[in-house]
Short mmCIF file of C-alpha atoms in Angstrom, two decimals:
data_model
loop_
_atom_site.label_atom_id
_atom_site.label_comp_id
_atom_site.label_asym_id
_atom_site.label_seq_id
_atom_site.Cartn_x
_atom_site.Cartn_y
_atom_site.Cartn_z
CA UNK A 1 0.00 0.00 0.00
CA UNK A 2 1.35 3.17 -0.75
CA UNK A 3 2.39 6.07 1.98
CA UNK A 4 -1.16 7.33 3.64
CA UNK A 5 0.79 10.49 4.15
CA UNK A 6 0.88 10.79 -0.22
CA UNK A 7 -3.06 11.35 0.33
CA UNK A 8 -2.69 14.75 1.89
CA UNK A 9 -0.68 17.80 2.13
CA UNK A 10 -1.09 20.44 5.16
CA UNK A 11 -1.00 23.72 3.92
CA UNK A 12 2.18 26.10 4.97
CA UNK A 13 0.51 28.61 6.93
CA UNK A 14 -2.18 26.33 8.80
CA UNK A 15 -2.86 27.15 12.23
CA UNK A 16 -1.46 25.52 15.21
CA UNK A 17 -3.86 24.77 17.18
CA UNK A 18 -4.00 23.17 21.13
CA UNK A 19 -5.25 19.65 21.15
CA UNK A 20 -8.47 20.66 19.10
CA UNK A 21 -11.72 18.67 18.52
CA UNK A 22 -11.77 17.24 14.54
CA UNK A 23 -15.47 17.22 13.18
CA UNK A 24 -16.34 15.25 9.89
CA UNK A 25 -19.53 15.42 7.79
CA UNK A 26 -18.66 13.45 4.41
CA UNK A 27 -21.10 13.67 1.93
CA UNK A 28 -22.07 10.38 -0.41
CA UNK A 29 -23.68 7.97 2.33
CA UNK A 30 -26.85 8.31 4.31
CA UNK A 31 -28.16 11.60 5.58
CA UNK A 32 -31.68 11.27 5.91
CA UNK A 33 -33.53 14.43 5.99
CA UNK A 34 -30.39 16.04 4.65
CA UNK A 35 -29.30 16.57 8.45
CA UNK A 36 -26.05 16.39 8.19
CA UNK A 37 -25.53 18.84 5.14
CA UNK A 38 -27.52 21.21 6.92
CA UNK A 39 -25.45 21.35 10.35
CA UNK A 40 -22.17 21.54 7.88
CA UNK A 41 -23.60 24.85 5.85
CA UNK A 42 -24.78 26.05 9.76
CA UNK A 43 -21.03 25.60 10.72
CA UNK A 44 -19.78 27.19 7.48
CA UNK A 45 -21.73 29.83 7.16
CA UNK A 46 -21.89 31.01 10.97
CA UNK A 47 -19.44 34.03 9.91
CA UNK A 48 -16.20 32.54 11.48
CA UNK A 49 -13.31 32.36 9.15
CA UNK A 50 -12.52 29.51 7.63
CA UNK A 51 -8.70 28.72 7.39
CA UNK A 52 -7.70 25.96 5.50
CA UNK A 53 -5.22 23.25 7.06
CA UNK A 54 -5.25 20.30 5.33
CA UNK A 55 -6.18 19.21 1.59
CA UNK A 56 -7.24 15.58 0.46
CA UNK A 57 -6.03 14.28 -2.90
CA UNK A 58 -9.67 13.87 -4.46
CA UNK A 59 -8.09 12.08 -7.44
CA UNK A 60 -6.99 9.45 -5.62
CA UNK A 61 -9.92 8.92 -3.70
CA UNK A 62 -13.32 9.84 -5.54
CA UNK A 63 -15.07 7.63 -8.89
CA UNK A 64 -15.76 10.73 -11.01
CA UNK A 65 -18.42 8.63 -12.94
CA UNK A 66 -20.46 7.57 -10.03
CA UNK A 67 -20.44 11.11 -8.65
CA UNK A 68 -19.67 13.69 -12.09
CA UNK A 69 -18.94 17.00 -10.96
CA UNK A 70 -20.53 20.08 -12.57
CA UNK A 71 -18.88 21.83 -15.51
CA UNK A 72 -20.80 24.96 -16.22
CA UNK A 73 -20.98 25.57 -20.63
CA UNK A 74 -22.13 29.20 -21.62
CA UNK A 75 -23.15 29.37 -25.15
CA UNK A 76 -19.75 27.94 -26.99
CA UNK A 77 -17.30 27.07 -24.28
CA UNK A 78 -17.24 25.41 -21.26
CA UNK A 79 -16.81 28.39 -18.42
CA UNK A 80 -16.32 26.96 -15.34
CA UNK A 81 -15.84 23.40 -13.26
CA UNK A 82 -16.56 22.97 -9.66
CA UNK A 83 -13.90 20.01 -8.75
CA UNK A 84 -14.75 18.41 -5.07
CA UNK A 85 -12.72 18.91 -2.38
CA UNK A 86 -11.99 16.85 0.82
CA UNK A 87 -10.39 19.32 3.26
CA UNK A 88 -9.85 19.90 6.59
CA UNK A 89 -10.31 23.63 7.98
CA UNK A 90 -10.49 25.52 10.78
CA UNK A 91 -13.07 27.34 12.29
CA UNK A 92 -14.36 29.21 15.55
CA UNK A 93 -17.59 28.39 17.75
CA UNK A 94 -19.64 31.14 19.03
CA UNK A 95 -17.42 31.53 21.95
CA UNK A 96 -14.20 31.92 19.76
CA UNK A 97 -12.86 28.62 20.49
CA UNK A 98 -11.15 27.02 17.50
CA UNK A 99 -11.95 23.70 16.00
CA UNK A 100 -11.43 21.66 12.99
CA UNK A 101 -13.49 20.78 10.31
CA UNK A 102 -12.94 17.70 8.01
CA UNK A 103 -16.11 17.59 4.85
CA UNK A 104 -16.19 16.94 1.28
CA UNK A 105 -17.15 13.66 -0.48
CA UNK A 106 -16.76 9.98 0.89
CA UNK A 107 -14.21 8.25 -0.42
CA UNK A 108 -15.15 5.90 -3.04
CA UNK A 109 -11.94 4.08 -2.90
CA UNK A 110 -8.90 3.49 -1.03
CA UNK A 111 -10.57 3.49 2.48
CA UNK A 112 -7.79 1.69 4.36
CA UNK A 113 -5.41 3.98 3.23
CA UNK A 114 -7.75 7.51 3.57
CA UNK A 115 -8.17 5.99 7.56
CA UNK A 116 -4.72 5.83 7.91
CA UNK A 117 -4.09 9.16 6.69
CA UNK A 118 -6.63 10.59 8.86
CA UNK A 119 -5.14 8.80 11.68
CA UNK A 120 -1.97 10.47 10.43
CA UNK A 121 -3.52 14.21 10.87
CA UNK A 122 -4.93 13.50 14.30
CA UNK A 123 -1.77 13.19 15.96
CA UNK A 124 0.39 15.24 13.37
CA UNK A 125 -2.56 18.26 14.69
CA UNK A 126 -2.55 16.91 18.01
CA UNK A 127 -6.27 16.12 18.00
CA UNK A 128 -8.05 15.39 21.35
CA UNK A 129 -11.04 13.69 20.24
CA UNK A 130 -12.59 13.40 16.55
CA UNK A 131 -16.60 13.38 16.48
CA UNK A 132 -18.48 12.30 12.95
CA UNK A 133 -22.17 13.49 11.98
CA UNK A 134 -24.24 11.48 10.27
CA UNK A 135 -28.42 11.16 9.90
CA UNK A 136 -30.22 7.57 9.49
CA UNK A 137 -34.17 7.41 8.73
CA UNK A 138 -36.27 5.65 11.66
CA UNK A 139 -39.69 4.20 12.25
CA UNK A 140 -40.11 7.08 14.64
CA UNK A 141 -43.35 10.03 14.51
CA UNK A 142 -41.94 13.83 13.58
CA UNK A 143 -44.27 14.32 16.85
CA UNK A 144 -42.28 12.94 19.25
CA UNK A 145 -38.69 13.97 20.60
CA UNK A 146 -36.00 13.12 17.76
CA UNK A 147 -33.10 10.29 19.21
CA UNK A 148 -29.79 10.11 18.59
CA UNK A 149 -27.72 7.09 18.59
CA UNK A 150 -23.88 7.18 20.17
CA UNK A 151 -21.28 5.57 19.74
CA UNK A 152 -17.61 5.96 20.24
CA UNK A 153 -14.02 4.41 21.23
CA UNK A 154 -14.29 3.67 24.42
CA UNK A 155 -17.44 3.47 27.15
CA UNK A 156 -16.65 7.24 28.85
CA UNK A 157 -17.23 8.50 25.62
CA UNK A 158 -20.86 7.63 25.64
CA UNK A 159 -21.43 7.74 29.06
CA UNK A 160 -25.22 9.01 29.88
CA UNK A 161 -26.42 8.07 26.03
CA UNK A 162 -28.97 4.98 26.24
CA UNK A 163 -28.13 2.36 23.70
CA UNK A 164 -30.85 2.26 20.96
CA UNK A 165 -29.36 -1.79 19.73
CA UNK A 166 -27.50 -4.40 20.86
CA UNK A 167 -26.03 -5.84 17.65
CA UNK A 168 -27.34 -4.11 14.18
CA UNK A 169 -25.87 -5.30 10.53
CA UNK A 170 -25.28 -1.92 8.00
CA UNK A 171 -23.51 -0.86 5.52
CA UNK A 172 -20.07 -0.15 5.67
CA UNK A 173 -18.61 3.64 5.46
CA UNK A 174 -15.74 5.43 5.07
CA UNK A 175 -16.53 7.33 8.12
CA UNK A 176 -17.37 4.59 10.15
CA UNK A 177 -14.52 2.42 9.57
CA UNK A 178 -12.24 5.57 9.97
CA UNK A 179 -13.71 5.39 13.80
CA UNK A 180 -13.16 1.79 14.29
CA UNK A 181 -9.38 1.96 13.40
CA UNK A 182 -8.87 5.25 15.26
CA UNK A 183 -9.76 4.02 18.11
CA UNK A 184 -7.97 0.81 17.27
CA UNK A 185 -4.97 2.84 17.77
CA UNK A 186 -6.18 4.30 20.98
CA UNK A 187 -7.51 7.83 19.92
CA UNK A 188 -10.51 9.30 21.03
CA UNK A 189 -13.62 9.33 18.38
CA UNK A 190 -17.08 8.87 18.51
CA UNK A 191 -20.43 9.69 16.00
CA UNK A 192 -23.71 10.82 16.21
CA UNK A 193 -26.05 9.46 14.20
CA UNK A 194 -29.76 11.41 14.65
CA UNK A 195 -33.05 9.84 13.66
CA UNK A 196 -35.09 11.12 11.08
CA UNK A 197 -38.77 9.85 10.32
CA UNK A 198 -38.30 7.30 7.82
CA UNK A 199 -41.25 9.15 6.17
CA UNK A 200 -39.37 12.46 5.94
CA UNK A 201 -35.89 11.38 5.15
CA UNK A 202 -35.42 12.26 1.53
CA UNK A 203 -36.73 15.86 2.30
CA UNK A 204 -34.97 18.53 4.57
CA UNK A 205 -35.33 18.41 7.95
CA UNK A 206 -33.76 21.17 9.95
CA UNK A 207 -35.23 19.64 13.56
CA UNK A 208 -32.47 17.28 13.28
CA UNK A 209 -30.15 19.19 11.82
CA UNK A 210 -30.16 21.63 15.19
CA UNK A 211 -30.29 18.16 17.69
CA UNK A 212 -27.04 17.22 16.08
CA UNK A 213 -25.59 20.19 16.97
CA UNK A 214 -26.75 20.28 20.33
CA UNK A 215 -25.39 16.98 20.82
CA UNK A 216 -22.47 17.57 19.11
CA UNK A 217 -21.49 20.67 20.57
CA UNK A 218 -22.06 19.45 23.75
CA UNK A 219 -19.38 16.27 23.25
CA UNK A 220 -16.91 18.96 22.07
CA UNK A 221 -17.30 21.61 24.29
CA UNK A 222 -18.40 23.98 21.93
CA UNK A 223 -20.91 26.60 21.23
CA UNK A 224 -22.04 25.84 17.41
CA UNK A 225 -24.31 28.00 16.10
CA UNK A 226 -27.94 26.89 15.29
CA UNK A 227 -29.60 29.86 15.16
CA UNK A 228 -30.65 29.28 11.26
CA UNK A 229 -31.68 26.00 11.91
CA UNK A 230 -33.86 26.50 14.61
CA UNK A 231 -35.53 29.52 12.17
CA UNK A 232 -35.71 26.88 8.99
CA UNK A 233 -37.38 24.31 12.14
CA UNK A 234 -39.76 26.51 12.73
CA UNK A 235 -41.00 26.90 8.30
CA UNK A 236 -40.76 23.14 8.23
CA UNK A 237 -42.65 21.98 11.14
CA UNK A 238 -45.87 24.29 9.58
CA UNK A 239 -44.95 22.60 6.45
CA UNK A 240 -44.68 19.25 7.49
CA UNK A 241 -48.03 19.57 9.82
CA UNK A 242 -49.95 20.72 6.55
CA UNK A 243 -48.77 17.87 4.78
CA UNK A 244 -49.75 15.24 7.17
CA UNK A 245 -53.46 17.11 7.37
CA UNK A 246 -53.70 16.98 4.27
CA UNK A 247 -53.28 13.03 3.54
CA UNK A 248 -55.23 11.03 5.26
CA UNK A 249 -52.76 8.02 4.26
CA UNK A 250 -49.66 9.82 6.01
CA UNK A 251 -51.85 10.54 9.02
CA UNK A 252 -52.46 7.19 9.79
CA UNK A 253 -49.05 6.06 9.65
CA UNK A 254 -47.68 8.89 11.89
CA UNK A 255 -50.26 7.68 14.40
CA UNK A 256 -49.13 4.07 14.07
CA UNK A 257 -45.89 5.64 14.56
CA UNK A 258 -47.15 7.51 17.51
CA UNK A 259 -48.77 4.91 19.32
CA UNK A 260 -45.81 2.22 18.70
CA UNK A 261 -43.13 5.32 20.15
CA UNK A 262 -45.65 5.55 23.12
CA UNK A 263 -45.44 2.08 23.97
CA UNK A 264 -42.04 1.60 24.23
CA UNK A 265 -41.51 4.85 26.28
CA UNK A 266 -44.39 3.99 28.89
CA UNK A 267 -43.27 0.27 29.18
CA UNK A 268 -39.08 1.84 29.74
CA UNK A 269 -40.17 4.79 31.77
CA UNK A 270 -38.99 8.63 31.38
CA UNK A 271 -35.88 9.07 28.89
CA UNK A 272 -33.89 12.14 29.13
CA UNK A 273 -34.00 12.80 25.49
CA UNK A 274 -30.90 10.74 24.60
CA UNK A 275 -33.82 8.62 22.78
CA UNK A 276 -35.34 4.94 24.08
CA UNK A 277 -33.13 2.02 24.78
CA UNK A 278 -34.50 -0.96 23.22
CA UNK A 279 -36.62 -2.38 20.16
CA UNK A 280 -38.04 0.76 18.82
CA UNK A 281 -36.97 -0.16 15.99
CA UNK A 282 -35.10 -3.31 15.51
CA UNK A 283 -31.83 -3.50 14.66
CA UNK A 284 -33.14 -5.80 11.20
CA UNK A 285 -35.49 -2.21 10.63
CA UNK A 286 -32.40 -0.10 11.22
CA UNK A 287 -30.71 -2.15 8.54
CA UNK A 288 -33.68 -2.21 5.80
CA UNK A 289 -34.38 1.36 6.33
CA UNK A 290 -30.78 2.46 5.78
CA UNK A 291 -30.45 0.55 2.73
CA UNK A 292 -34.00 1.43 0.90
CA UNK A 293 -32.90 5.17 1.61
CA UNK A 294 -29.36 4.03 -0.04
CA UNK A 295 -31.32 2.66 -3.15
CA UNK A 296 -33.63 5.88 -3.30
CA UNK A 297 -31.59 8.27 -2.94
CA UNK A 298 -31.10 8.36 -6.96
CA UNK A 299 -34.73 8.62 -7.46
CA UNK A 300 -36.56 11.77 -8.51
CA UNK A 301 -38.14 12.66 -5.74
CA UNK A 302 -39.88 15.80 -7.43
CA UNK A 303 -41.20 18.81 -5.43
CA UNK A 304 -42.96 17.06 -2.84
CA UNK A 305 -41.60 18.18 0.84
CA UNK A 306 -42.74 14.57 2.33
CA UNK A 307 -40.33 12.87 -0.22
CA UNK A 308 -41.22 9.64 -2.68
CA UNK A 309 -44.52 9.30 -0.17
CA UNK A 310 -44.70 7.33 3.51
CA UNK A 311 -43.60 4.07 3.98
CA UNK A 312 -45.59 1.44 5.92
CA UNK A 313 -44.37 1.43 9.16
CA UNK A 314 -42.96 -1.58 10.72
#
C-alpha cells in the first residue's frame, strides 16, 4: 500500500492549534432528511473564518463517474468546473474557540489507506477527540422527541447516552470504519447518528439538523451556532403539519408511529432525550431502512416536501 501520508498535504501557513476537537460530515452515504448537510452549511456559514489546514487528494480517492462534478458551458465554451474537495479547515464556535473541520465527499476508494491518513492528521494536529455526523431514517413520529444514537471508542465517551441496539448489521462507510481503526490505535472518536422519520428522510429536515448540533457541541465543548436551523425548524414543522393534514394516508401512519413510540416509552419509563433504549426499531429495521434510503436516494423525488410518499411502518 502506498504512503497514507501521499493522500494529503497540510498547507504552509495552517494554524497551530492546542489539542483541538476534529469534526467530519462526508457527503455520499446516508443523511436522511439532509441533516447532516444542513449542520455543515450552519457551521460554514456562521461568519467565522474559515482557514484551510489540510487538503485531500480527491483524485486518488473519488469515482468521477459515479459522482460527475458540474462543468458549467455558456453558449460555446465550457466556463467553469466545480472540482470536489476533501479538506480539513479551521473554524471558531460562538465563543471563539477554534476547532477543525474535516467535509467533502466519501471516499469511493482506497478506504484503508484515507483511515490511515486521517489517523496520520490527528496526531500530526494533536487532535483530542474526533466526532463524525451522520443522519439515518427511523420508524419514529416527527411528533415525538428526535433520538440520537452514540457511539464511540471507548465506554466514557458515551457515558449518559442509552443504547438504541444491541447488535445491528449496515452498511459499511468510510466514516465509520475511519472510527473503528482510530480508536484501534487508541484515539478518542465517537459519531452521532440522529433519527429522522423514515417518512421524511429524503426531504430537509432542519429539527435534526439543530439536535445534532446540540449533541455535538455538547461532546466537544463547543458553542455551534444553530440559530438558522432552529428559524428553517420553525417553516418546516408548519410545512410538514400541513402535509400530514392533508393526507389522510400519512396521518395514519404517523399515528401508528405515535402509538408504537408511546409504547415503548411507557413500558421503559422517562428518557432524558438521549432517545429509548431498546426495540423501537429493531436493529433488522435499522438495517432495511438504511439501505431502501441508499437505493432511493437516486430517485426523482420531485417537489414534494414529504419525499417519494410514507412508507408502511414496521
Amino acid at each position: 500500500m502506498q504512503e497514507p501520508a501521499e493522500l494529503y498535504e497540510i498547507v504552509d501557513d495552517a494554524p497551530d492549534l492546542d489539542e483541538p476537537v476534529l469534526l467530519v460530515a462526508l457527503e455520499g452515504f446516508v443523511d436522511a432528511g439532509n441533516a447532516a448537510r444542513l449542520a455543515l452549511e450552519a457551521l460554514e456559514t456562521s461568519g467565522s473564518e474559515s482557514r484551510p489546514v489540510a487538503r485531500f487528494d480527491v483524485d486518488q480517492l473519488v469515482d468521477y463517474r459515479s459522482r460527475r462534478p458540474p462543468l458549467r458551458f455558456e453558449s460555446d465554451r465550457w466556463a467553469a468546473y466545480h472540482g470536489p474537495e476533501l479538506d480539513i479547515v479551521a473554524l471558531t464556535d460562538t465563543g471563539d474557540t477554534p476547532f477543525l473541520l474535516l467535509s467533502g465527499p466519501e471516499p469511493d476508494t482506497q478506504w484503508e489507506r484515507f483511515c490511515a491518513a486521517v489517523e496520520q492528521l490527528v496526531e500530526r494536529l494533536g487532535v483530542r477527540l474526533v466526532i463524525n455526523m451522520t443522519a439515518i431514517p427511523m420508524a419514529v413520529p416527527h411528533t415525538r422527541p428526535i433520538g440520537v444514537t452514540v457511539h464511540g471508542t471507548r465506554p466514557e465517551l458515551t457515558e449518559g447516552h442509552e443504547a438504541w441496539f444491541t447488535t445491528a448489521e449496515v452498511p459499511g462507510s468510510a466514516v465509520a470504519l475511519m472510527e473503528f481503526r482510530l480508536g484501534a490505535a487508541g484515539h478518542d472518536a465517537m459519531g452521532f447518528a440522529v433519527h429522522v422519520p423514515h417518512y421524511l428522510a429524503r426531504a430537509e429536515y432542519p429539527q435534526a439538523a439543530r439536535v445534532l448540533l446540540d449533541h455535538v457541541g455538547l461532546a466537544a465543548g463547543l458553542y455551534l451556532p444553530t440559530e438558522s436551523l432552529s428559524q428553517a425548524a420553525v417553516r418546516s414543522e408548519a410545512e410538514i403539519a400541513e402535509q400530514v393534514a392533508g393526507s389522510e394516508e400519512v396521518t395514519q401512519v404517523v399515528e401508528a408511529l405515535e402509538r408504537q413510540y408511546d409504547t415503548v416509552s411507557s413500558g421503559r419509563g422517562e428518557r432524558s432525550g438521549m432517545g429509548l433504549s431498546g426495540e423501537l426499531p429493531s436493529a433488522d429495521e435499522l438495517g432495511a431502512e438504511v439501505e431502501k434510503f441508499l437505493a432511493a436516494q437516486d430517485d426523482d423525488t420531485g417537489d414534494d416536501p414529504m419525499g417519494p410518499g410514507p412508507a408502511t411502518p414496521a
